[in-house]
Amino acid sequence: MKLLRYGSPGNKMPGLLDDTGTIRSLANEIEDLAGEALHPDSLARLTKLDTSKLPAVEGQRLGPCITGTGKIVCIGLNYKDHAAESGSVVPPEPTIFMKATSAISGPNDDVVIPRGSEKTDYEVELAFVIGQHAKYVTEADALDYVAGYCVMNDLSERAFQKEHSGQWVKGKSCDTFAPLGPWLVTKDEIPDPQNLSLWLEVDGQRRQDSSTKHMMFPVAFIVSYLSRFMSLHPGDIISTGTPPGVGMGMDPPGYLQPGQIVRLGVEGLGEQEHQVVAE
């Protein structure tokens, strides 16, 4: 299934994309795409619905594909060649940082360059959403705790992130810095999350073009690893890192500017498109 949320900010409803590309409302089936609605049992019930009998929805904005997220956990430097372009040492274990949930935005919403920014950057990433409580999970069982996969742009302000003392979080958490969606694709439709192409373009120029097969730490390992240090709850988002080609690694640097159009996608998970605007 391709699960989504549609409607204006503050008034979004749950839905799905059917096999004909039509958005269908799930408002009579679940309250929202959050919490227990992401549990495997709930998702299994939704798969049994006759989607042709669900109300069709037209002309609606797509919002973030889930809600009720308790935390966004990101994995840094998970592609060896991205670590090299950023001048970082390849880590022996995953580099973990958090991103504020207030950064979440829709898949086609504007990306807002924050005040004082000169180095706003893009990062196409495969993200996944937790479907049930996970703690001390084995790698062999890890994917049982994943509800599905989606596209995330882990936008970053490099000066805030790297040139001011402290943690990365302040360069990762500006408003609109976590566009999510367009939909959450349930894991049954993604048999191998480690074999998906992912790409990003700025004004039609291909900047990032890679595959999740190049990750150093795969999804199953990440779930197991994180669950050693924190409980993972339904709706938590884990973003798995970006491949090379970010603006910071270009010569000269290719940071985002107002008026530019950013397009990105992950194989089987849909595409995002954003206009870059100044705050």
Tab-separated table of C-alpha atoms in Angstrom:
chain	number	residue	atom	x	y	z
A	1	MET	CA	0.000	0.000	0.000
A	2	LYS	CA	0.934	3.599	-0.552
A	3	LEU	CA	-0.410	5.489	2.461
A	4	LEU	CA	-0.620	9.278	2.507
A	5	ARG	CA	-2.191	12.305	4.130
A	6	TYR	CA	-3.950	15.036	2.180
A	7	GLY	CA	-5.412	18.461	2.892
A	8	SER	CA	-4.362	21.924	3.980
A	9	PRO	CA	-1.896	22.410	6.859
A	10	GLY	CA	-3.682	21.714	10.121
A	11	ASN	CA	-6.533	19.902	8.368
A	12	LYS	CA	-5.038	16.742	6.909
A	13	MET	CA	-6.818	13.417	6.433
A	14	PRO	CA	-5.509	9.866	5.944
A	15	GLY	CA	-5.677	8.236	2.545
A	16	LEU	CA	-4.032	5.869	0.119
A	17	LEU	CA	-3.006	5.836	-3.523
A	18	ASP	CA	-4.781	3.056	-5.414
A	19	ASP	CA	-3.482	1.081	-8.378
A	20	THR	CA	-4.935	3.606	-10.845
A	21	GLY	CA	-3.125	6.546	-9.219
A	22	THR	CA	-6.292	7.844	-7.549
A	23	ILE	CA	-6.179	9.145	-3.983
A	24	ARG	CA	-8.757	7.379	-1.806
A	25	SER	CA	-9.866	8.561	1.623
A	26	LEU	CA	-9.269	6.406	4.701
A	27	ALA	CA	-11.041	8.854	7.009
A	28	ASN	CA	-13.819	6.345	7.724
A	29	GLU	CA	-11.324	3.581	8.492
A	30	ILE	CA	-8.683	5.153	10.727
A	31	GLU	CA	-8.344	8.415	12.626
A	32	ASP	CA	-4.953	9.195	11.105
A	33	LEU	CA	-1.689	7.600	10.024
A	34	ALA	CA	-0.164	7.602	13.476
A	35	GLY	CA	0.476	5.342	16.443
A	36	GLU	CA	-1.435	2.061	16.405
A	37	ALA	CA	-2.629	2.657	12.838
A	38	LEU	CA	0.958	1.830	11.818
A	39	HIS	CA	1.002	-1.493	13.693
A	40	PRO	CA	1.295	-4.584	11.468
A	41	ASP	CA	-2.180	-5.784	12.479
A	42	SER	CA	-3.759	-2.463	11.527
A	43	LEU	CA	-1.914	-2.338	8.212
A	44	ALA	CA	-2.971	-5.913	7.469
A	45	ARG	CA	-6.609	-4.908	7.980
A	46	LEU	CA	-6.237	-2.001	5.552
A	47	THR	CA	-4.830	-4.284	2.863
A	48	LYS	CA	-8.121	-6.211	2.860
A	49	LEU	CA	-10.205	-3.152	1.970
A	50	ASP	CA	-11.856	-2.889	-1.426
A	51	THR	CA	-10.180	0.361	-2.425
A	52	SER	CA	-12.625	0.953	-5.279
A	53	LYS	CA	-15.333	1.560	-2.676
A	54	LEU	CA	-13.338	4.183	-0.780
A	55	PRO	CA	-14.196	7.842	-1.537
A	56	ALA	CA	-12.018	9.347	-4.271
A	57	VAL	CA	-10.199	12.586	-3.472
A	58	GLU	CA	-9.153	15.159	-6.074
A	59	GLY	CA	-7.082	18.320	-6.116
A	60	GLN	CA	-5.701	18.100	-2.609
A	61	ARG	CA	-2.303	19.089	-1.252
A	62	LEU	CA	-0.250	16.159	0.009
A	63	GLY	CA	1.005	16.571	3.552
A	64	PRO	CA	3.679	14.564	5.383
A	65	CYS	CA	2.752	10.911	4.967
A	66	ILE	CA	2.501	10.191	8.710
A	67	THR	CA	1.878	12.185	11.875
A	68	GLY	CA	2.335	11.750	15.616
A	69	THR	CA	6.090	11.304	15.245
A	70	GLY	CA	7.875	11.232	18.581
A	71	LYS	CA	11.385	11.534	17.185
A	72	ILE	CA	13.390	11.725	13.995
A	73	VAL	CA	16.659	9.814	14.231
A	74	CYS	CA	19.165	10.357	11.425
A	75	ILE	CA	22.225	8.370	10.437
A	76	GLY	CA	25.163	10.486	9.339
A	77	LEU	CA	28.001	9.474	7.034
A	78	ASN	CA	26.342	6.201	6.006
A	79	TYR	CA	27.782	6.307	2.479
A	80	LYS	CA	31.572	6.096	2.359
A	81	ASP	CA	31.915	8.488	-0.586
A	82	HIS	CA	29.696	11.091	1.132
A	83	ALA	CA	31.914	10.895	4.212
A	84	ALA	CA	34.903	11.573	1.951
A	85	GLU	CA	33.329	14.593	0.230
A	86	SER	CA	32.453	16.091	3.628
A	87	GLY	CA	35.997	15.617	4.912
A	88	SER	CA	34.902	13.166	7.594
A	89	VAL	CA	36.366	9.879	8.767
A	90	VAL	CA	34.287	6.791	8.023
A	91	PRO	CA	32.773	5.829	11.391
A	92	PRO	CA	33.156	2.296	12.802
A	93	GLU	CA	29.576	2.507	14.129
A	94	PRO	CA	26.603	4.582	12.936
A	95	THR	CA	26.806	8.312	13.574
A	96	ILE	CA	23.482	9.262	15.162
A	97	PHE	CA	21.880	12.684	15.430
A	98	MET	CA	18.360	13.935	16.042
A	99	LYS	CA	16.205	16.265	14.001
A	100	ALA	CA	13.323	18.272	15.480
A	101	THR	CA	9.867	17.014	14.513
A	102	SER	CA	8.871	20.652	13.876
A	103	ALA	CA	11.035	20.436	10.724
A	104	ILE	CA	8.581	18.010	9.077
A	105	SER	CA	6.795	19.350	5.996
A	106	GLY	CA	4.939	18.050	2.953
A	107	PRO	CA	6.586	16.483	-0.098
A	108	ASN	CA	5.847	19.465	-2.352
A	109	ASP	CA	5.930	22.304	0.164
A	110	ASP	CA	8.391	25.184	-0.169
A	111	VAL	CA	11.834	24.795	1.389
A	112	VAL	CA	12.463	27.899	3.473
A	113	ILE	CA	16.030	29.176	3.798
A	114	PRO	CA	16.259	30.435	7.403
A	115	ARG	CA	17.375	33.905	8.354
A	116	GLY	CA	21.153	34.259	8.446
A	117	SER	CA	21.712	31.188	6.302
A	118	GLU	CA	24.332	31.115	3.575
A	119	LYS	CA	24.842	27.352	3.338
A	120	THR	CA	21.473	25.596	3.088
A	121	ASP	CA	22.067	22.169	1.569
A	122	TYR	CA	20.022	19.187	0.373
A	123	GLU	CA	20.303	15.448	1.106
A	124	VAL	CA	18.091	12.832	-0.540
A	125	GLU	CA	17.583	9.913	1.838
A	126	LEU	CA	15.687	6.677	2.288
A	127	ALA	CA	13.665	6.951	5.487
A	128	PHE	CA	11.660	4.293	7.273
A	129	VAL	CA	8.911	4.468	9.875
A	130	ILE	CA	8.624	2.269	12.943
A	131	GLY	CA	5.367	0.314	13.249
A	132	GLN	CA	5.617	-1.218	16.710
A	133	HIS	CA	7.597	-0.766	19.911
A	134	ALA	CA	11.190	-1.932	19.470
A	135	LYS	CA	13.792	-2.443	22.194
A	136	TYR	CA	16.808	-4.768	22.100
A	137	VAL	CA	15.751	-6.092	18.705
A	138	THR	CA	17.951	-8.574	16.869
A	139	GLU	CA	19.083	-7.749	13.357
A	140	ALA	CA	17.342	-10.905	12.117
A	141	ASP	CA	13.983	-9.668	13.436
A	142	ALA	CA	14.519	-5.953	12.833
A	143	LEU	CA	12.417	-5.506	9.697
A	144	ASP	CA	9.377	-6.882	11.542
A	145	TYR	CA	9.300	-3.541	13.375
A	146	VAL	CA	9.278	-1.415	10.212
A	147	ALA	CA	5.889	-0.162	8.990
A	148	GLY	CA	7.172	1.138	5.681
A	149	TYR	CA	9.534	3.358	3.718
A	150	CYS	CA	9.406	6.901	2.348
A	151	VAL	CA	11.476	9.674	0.812
A	152	MET	CA	13.036	12.303	3.059
A	153	ASN	CA	15.125	15.352	2.191
A	154	ASP	CA	17.452	15.836	5.167
A	155	LEU	CA	17.988	19.545	4.545
A	156	SER	CA	20.921	21.027	6.417
A	157	GLU	CA	22.380	24.445	7.112
A	158	ARG	CA	26.102	23.673	7.026
A	159	ALA	CA	27.283	26.768	8.884
A	160	PHE	CA	24.763	26.172	11.675
A	161	GLN	CA	25.760	22.500	11.674
A	162	LYS	CA	29.545	22.686	11.464
A	163	GLU	CA	30.819	26.202	12.105
A	164	HIS	CA	29.130	26.831	15.428
A	165	SER	CA	30.066	24.808	18.484
A	166	GLY	CA	27.827	22.014	19.697
A	167	GLN	CA	25.789	19.295	18.058
A	168	TRP	CA	24.530	18.987	14.485
A	169	VAL	CA	20.874	19.307	15.515
A	170	LYS	CA	20.705	23.103	15.132
A	171	GLY	CA	21.785	22.844	11.487
A	172	LYS	CA	19.275	20.086	10.811
A	173	SER	CA	16.096	21.285	12.516
A	174	CYS	CA	15.021	24.520	10.823
A	175	ASP	CA	11.383	24.694	9.743
A	176	THR	CA	10.726	22.779	6.468
A	177	PHE	CA	14.029	20.881	6.778
A	178	ALA	CA	12.361	17.427	6.806
A	179	PRO	CA	10.008	17.063	3.813
A	180	LEU	CA	8.441	13.616	4.080
A	181	GLY	CA	6.582	11.544	1.506
A	182	PRO	CA	4.718	11.679	-0.844
A	183	TRP	CA	3.578	8.391	0.654
A	184	LEU	CA	4.562	5.688	3.082
A	185	VAL	CA	5.041	2.479	1.119
A	186	THR	CA	4.395	-0.551	3.299
A	187	LYS	CA	7.307	-2.930	3.611
A	188	ASP	CA	5.570	-5.759	1.718
A	189	GLU	CA	6.019	-3.684	-1.460
A	190	ILE	CA	9.750	-3.131	-0.843
A	191	PRO	CA	11.306	-6.609	-0.639
A	192	ASP	CA	14.877	-5.283	-0.494
A	193	PRO	CA	15.440	-1.794	0.936
A	194	GLN	CA	19.146	-2.203	0.156
A	195	ASN	CA	18.641	-2.147	-3.599
A	196	LEU	CA	16.835	1.132	-4.325
A	197	SER	CA	18.093	3.913	-6.575
A	198	LEU	CA	17.898	7.444	-5.186
A	199	TRP	CA	18.542	10.785	-6.859
A	200	LEU	CA	18.219	14.544	-6.518
A	201	GLU	CA	18.200	17.423	-9.015
A	202	VAL	CA	18.512	21.182	-8.597
A	203	ASP	CA	17.012	23.162	-11.499
A	204	GLY	CA	17.203	20.037	-13.646
A	205	GLN	CA	20.870	19.339	-12.878
A	206	ARG	CA	21.403	15.854	-11.468
A	207	ARG	CA	23.401	16.328	-8.266
A	208	GLN	CA	22.924	12.997	-6.475
A	209	ASP	CA	22.534	9.621	-8.172
A	210	SER	CA	23.235	6.455	-6.218
A	211	SER	CA	21.753	3.322	-4.657
A	212	THR	CA	20.993	2.185	-1.132
A	213	LYS	CA	23.206	-0.833	-1.836
A	214	HIS	CA	26.131	1.474	-1.049
A	215	MET	CA	25.032	2.052	2.559
A	216	MET	CA	27.605	0.979	5.124
A	217	PHE	CA	24.924	0.199	7.721
A	218	PRO	CA	21.729	-1.331	6.272
A	219	VAL	CA	18.195	-0.789	7.551
A	220	ALA	CA	18.012	-3.989	9.612
A	221	PHE	CA	21.288	-3.212	11.360
A	222	ILE	CA	20.177	0.365	12.059
A	223	VAL	CA	16.933	-0.775	13.725
A	224	SER	CA	18.782	-3.275	15.894
A	225	TYR	CA	21.561	-0.832	16.743
A	226	LEU	CA	19.266	2.041	17.711
A	227	SER	CA	17.072	-0.242	19.818
A	228	ARG	CA	20.051	-0.909	22.082
A	229	PHE	CA	20.166	2.737	23.116
A	230	MET	CA	16.546	3.927	22.967
A	231	SER	CA	13.042	2.573	22.595
A	232	LEU	CA	11.609	3.031	19.126
A	233	HIS	CA	7.885	3.759	18.965
A	234	PRO	CA	5.237	3.668	16.217
A	235	GLY	CA	5.605	6.764	14.059
A	236	ASP	CA	9.282	7.316	14.801
A	237	ILE	CA	11.170	8.217	11.621
A	238	ILE	CA	14.689	6.973	10.926
A	239	SER	CA	16.515	8.525	7.981
A	240	THR	CA	19.391	6.432	6.711
A	241	GLY	CA	21.903	8.922	5.331
A	242	THR	CA	22.686	10.507	1.988
A	243	PRO	CA	24.951	9.548	-0.922
A	244	PRO	CA	27.566	11.895	-2.430
A	245	GLY	CA	26.708	14.971	-4.455
A	246	VAL	CA	25.608	17.422	-1.781
A	247	GLY	CA	26.197	21.126	-2.351
A	248	MET	CA	28.895	21.240	0.311
A	249	GLY	CA	31.018	18.805	-1.697
A	250	MET	CA	30.936	20.760	-4.971
A	251	ASP	CA	33.676	23.100	-6.211
A	252	PRO	CA	32.545	25.804	-5.877
A	253	PRO	CA	29.901	24.803	-3.315
A	254	GLY	CA	26.376	24.473	-4.700
A	255	TYR	CA	24.206	25.609	-1.826
A	256	LEU	CA	20.515	26.268	-2.387
A	257	GLN	CA	19.337	29.712	-3.485
A	258	PRO	CA	15.859	31.314	-3.491
A	259	GLY	CA	13.953	30.518	-6.667
A	260	GLN	CA	15.577	27.168	-7.325
A	261	ILE	CA	13.535	23.998	-7.804
A	262	VAL	CA	14.640	20.809	-6.052
A	263	ARG	CA	13.363	17.409	-7.228
A	264	LEU	CA	14.263	14.126	-5.598
A	265	GLY	CA	13.086	10.556	-5.385
A	266	VAL	CA	13.718	7.024	-4.230
A	267	GLU	CA	12.858	4.039	-6.412
A	268	GLY	CA	9.355	2.770	-5.666
A	269	LEU	CA	8.664	5.495	-3.103
A	270	GLY	CA	7.684	8.467	-5.260
A	271	GLU	CA	9.142	11.925	-5.774
A	272	GLN	CA	9.248	15.291	-4.044
A	273	GLU	CA	9.464	18.744	-5.612
A	274	HIS	CA	10.190	21.962	-3.724
A	275	GLN	CA	10.620	25.600	-4.554
A	276	VAL	CA	13.324	27.242	-2.475
A	277	VAL	CA	12.256	30.505	-0.826
A	278	ALA	CA	13.862	32.924	1.618
A	279	GLU	CA	12.302	33.439	5.018
